[in-house]
Amino acid sequence: RHKFWETQPVGQFKDIGDSSLTEGPIELPTPLSEVKQEPYNLPDHYEWVTCDINSEQMCEEVYNLLAHNYVEDDENMFRFKYSKEFLRWALQPPGYFKSWHIGVRVKSTKKMVAFITGIPARIRVRDEVVHMAEINFLCVHKKLRTKRLAPVMIKEVTRRVHLENMWQAAYTAGVIFPTPIATCQYWHRSLNPKKLIDVGFSRLGARMTMSRTIKLYKLPESTITPGFRKMEIHDVPAVTRLIRTYLSRFAVAPDFDENDVEHWLLPKEDVIDSFLVESPETHEVTDFCSFYTLPFSILGHPSYSLLKAAYSFYNVSTVTPLLQLMNDALIVAKQKDYDVFNALDVMQNESFLRELKFGPGDGKLHYYLYNYRMRHALKPSELGLVLL
Ligand code: NHW
Ligand code: EN5
């Protein structure tokens, strides 16, 4: 069934429910001297390239490959369109390795036809903090699909992760292979219902008119919570304390320090937005919310080519009810002209999704760990991790 994944140190479908298997690494690390020193072989006419994402030219090549060949919805109506600034942010967190940004080119023309990336992350699984790679942006050009290039890409990134003495990875995908640690549901909150319906992202509900639908999704002009403001650099220590405490309650979550919070959560225009509540009395930071920007290209529509989407990232409430905090997040997203606000049912998100008029999407997101066995699948609410 899964000729490649059956050979990898991942939980296998046949082992589901086997209580003799314990939680933790599947294979032990090997001495670095035993890690293969040369890249895996590619088919003739192709070559590896390590991508310098700071170079405008390289970044543009990667951007173009992804903009035309990366993830689409199940009906091929929309395709993710990560911006260049987003890619730079996503691929250069503290301690990143350039060698983990891997492209494949056609030797003769130098055209980029495949890509995969890793970034380092400390991920806590229950009580243990594991130094891992987060793998993302696996992409093979549409014309080179189903030729078993993806397994070579995965083995090569694995080798380069091993060379840095890391032996585990985390990744997400919309498709199933051995073996998800959790399966999450995407939810969507219409901000611009007319456009969403026009482009086929959503449908007019039964017994609903356009004007009733627009009224249903209407939001206040400005946010409601006193002390709600954009996060600033001087907030990093307080936000780090808030988020560390919050994430400690989940079974799987990143172990963020101040450098990580500065990188991942400080606002960057059209990439990451973050807001917090500073108590007007005590000036304490009590609540936090964030979303990242990931538009869809709209494929083959006569009048619209881009759908502006915000994705819920990390949110923490200690004083402001989470529902009110996320309602304010919707209001700022609407002010900033997003068409839709998306969220997964991870962490405590289920507590606000229905009430704030999110509806379930047609997509699911499966979470995976490489070389780390979980005894049981987790519920989405036990996950404290959001990947880009
Ligand atoms: S998920 C997004 C993945 N990208 C896309 O969906 C873009 C559009 N699709 C494509 O470009 C986020 C191609 O269809 C891809 C597959 C490249 C997906 N993950 O070359 P073949 C990520 O980036 C398996 C893992 O013939 P293809 C996460 C498939 O099950 N495996 O297929 C990435 C089969 O194996 P099997 C995937 O369609 C995580 C084999 O690939 C997969 O031409 C990577 C077929 O290969 C996917 N998304 O290319 C794993 N899609 O055993 C990281 C298919 O079933 C692991 N496959 O026969 C950890 C590494 C680091 C470890 C460090 C210690
Ligand atoms: C990991 N880093 O299919 C990347 N998205 O529901 C891999 N559907 O936007 C991620 N088909 O349901 C891969 N509208 C998995 C995600 C791939 C992208 C994807 C789904 C998630 C999505 C939309 C559009 C569907 C178009 C037809 C969807 C319904 C919205 C509606 C709004 C009103 C209330 C009910 C729901």
PDB file of C-alpha atoms in Angstrom, residues 62 65-66 70-71 80 82-83 86-91 102 114-119 134-140 153 172 294 388:
ATOM      1  CA  VAL A  62      10.818  29.190  -5.094  1.00  0.00           C
ATOM      2  CA  LEU A  65       7.310  27.057  -8.215  1.00  0.00           C
ATOM      3  CA  LEU A  66       4.957  27.114  -5.220  1.00  0.00           C
ATOM      4  CA  TYR A  70       1.737  23.833  -4.426  1.00  0.00           C
ATOM      5  CA  VAL A  71      -1.370  22.767  -2.469  1.00  0.00           C
ATOM      6  CA  PHE A  80      -2.067  28.466  -1.770  1.00  0.00           C
ATOM      7  CA  TYR A  82       2.593  32.095  -0.041  1.00  0.00           C
ATOM      8  CA  SER A  83       4.243  35.518  -0.509  1.00  0.00           C
ATOM      9  CA  PHE A  86       6.094  34.989   4.157  1.00  0.00           C
ATOM     10  CA  LEU A  87       8.546  32.386   2.819  1.00  0.00           C
ATOM     11  CA  ARG A  88      11.512  34.329   4.236  1.00  0.00           C
ATOM     12  CA  TRP A  89       9.783  34.497   7.613  1.00  0.00           C
ATOM     13  CA  ALA A  90       8.717  30.844   7.557  1.00  0.00           C
ATOM     14  CA  LEU A  91      12.180  29.571   6.602  1.00  0.00           C
ATOM     15  CA  ILE A 102      16.426  22.172  -0.713  1.00  0.00           C
ATOM     16  CA  ALA A 114      10.932  20.539  -6.773  1.00  0.00           C
ATOM     17  CA  PHE A 115      11.389  21.855  -3.249  1.00  0.00           C
ATOM     18  CA  ILE A 116      11.303  20.767   0.402  1.00  0.00           C
ATOM     19  CA  THR A 117      12.299  22.551   3.599  1.00  0.00           C
ATOM     20  CA  GLY A 118      13.066  21.965   7.234  1.00  0.00           C
ATOM     21  CA  ILE A 119      13.414  24.402  10.088  1.00  0.00           C
ATOM     22  CA  GLU A 134       9.478  20.982  11.031  1.00  0.00           C
ATOM     23  CA  ILE A 135       9.133  19.891   7.402  1.00  0.00           C
ATOM     24  CA  ASN A 136       7.068  22.003   4.999  1.00  0.00           C
ATOM     25  CA  PHE A 137       6.742  23.202   1.379  1.00  0.00           C
ATOM     26  CA  LEU A 138       7.263  19.774  -0.206  1.00  0.00           C
ATOM     27  CA  CYS A 139       6.415  20.429  -3.827  1.00  0.00           C
ATOM     28  CA  VAL A 140       7.003  18.607  -7.113  1.00  0.00           C
ATOM     29  CA  MET A 153      13.164  14.659  -1.469  1.00  0.00           C
ATOM     30  CA  THR A 172       1.201  18.277   8.555  1.00  0.00           C
ATOM     31  CA  LEU A 294      -1.927  33.022   3.393  1.00  0.00           C
ATOM     32  CA  LEU A 388       2.351  27.272   8.453  1.00  0.00           C
TER      33      LEU A 388
END
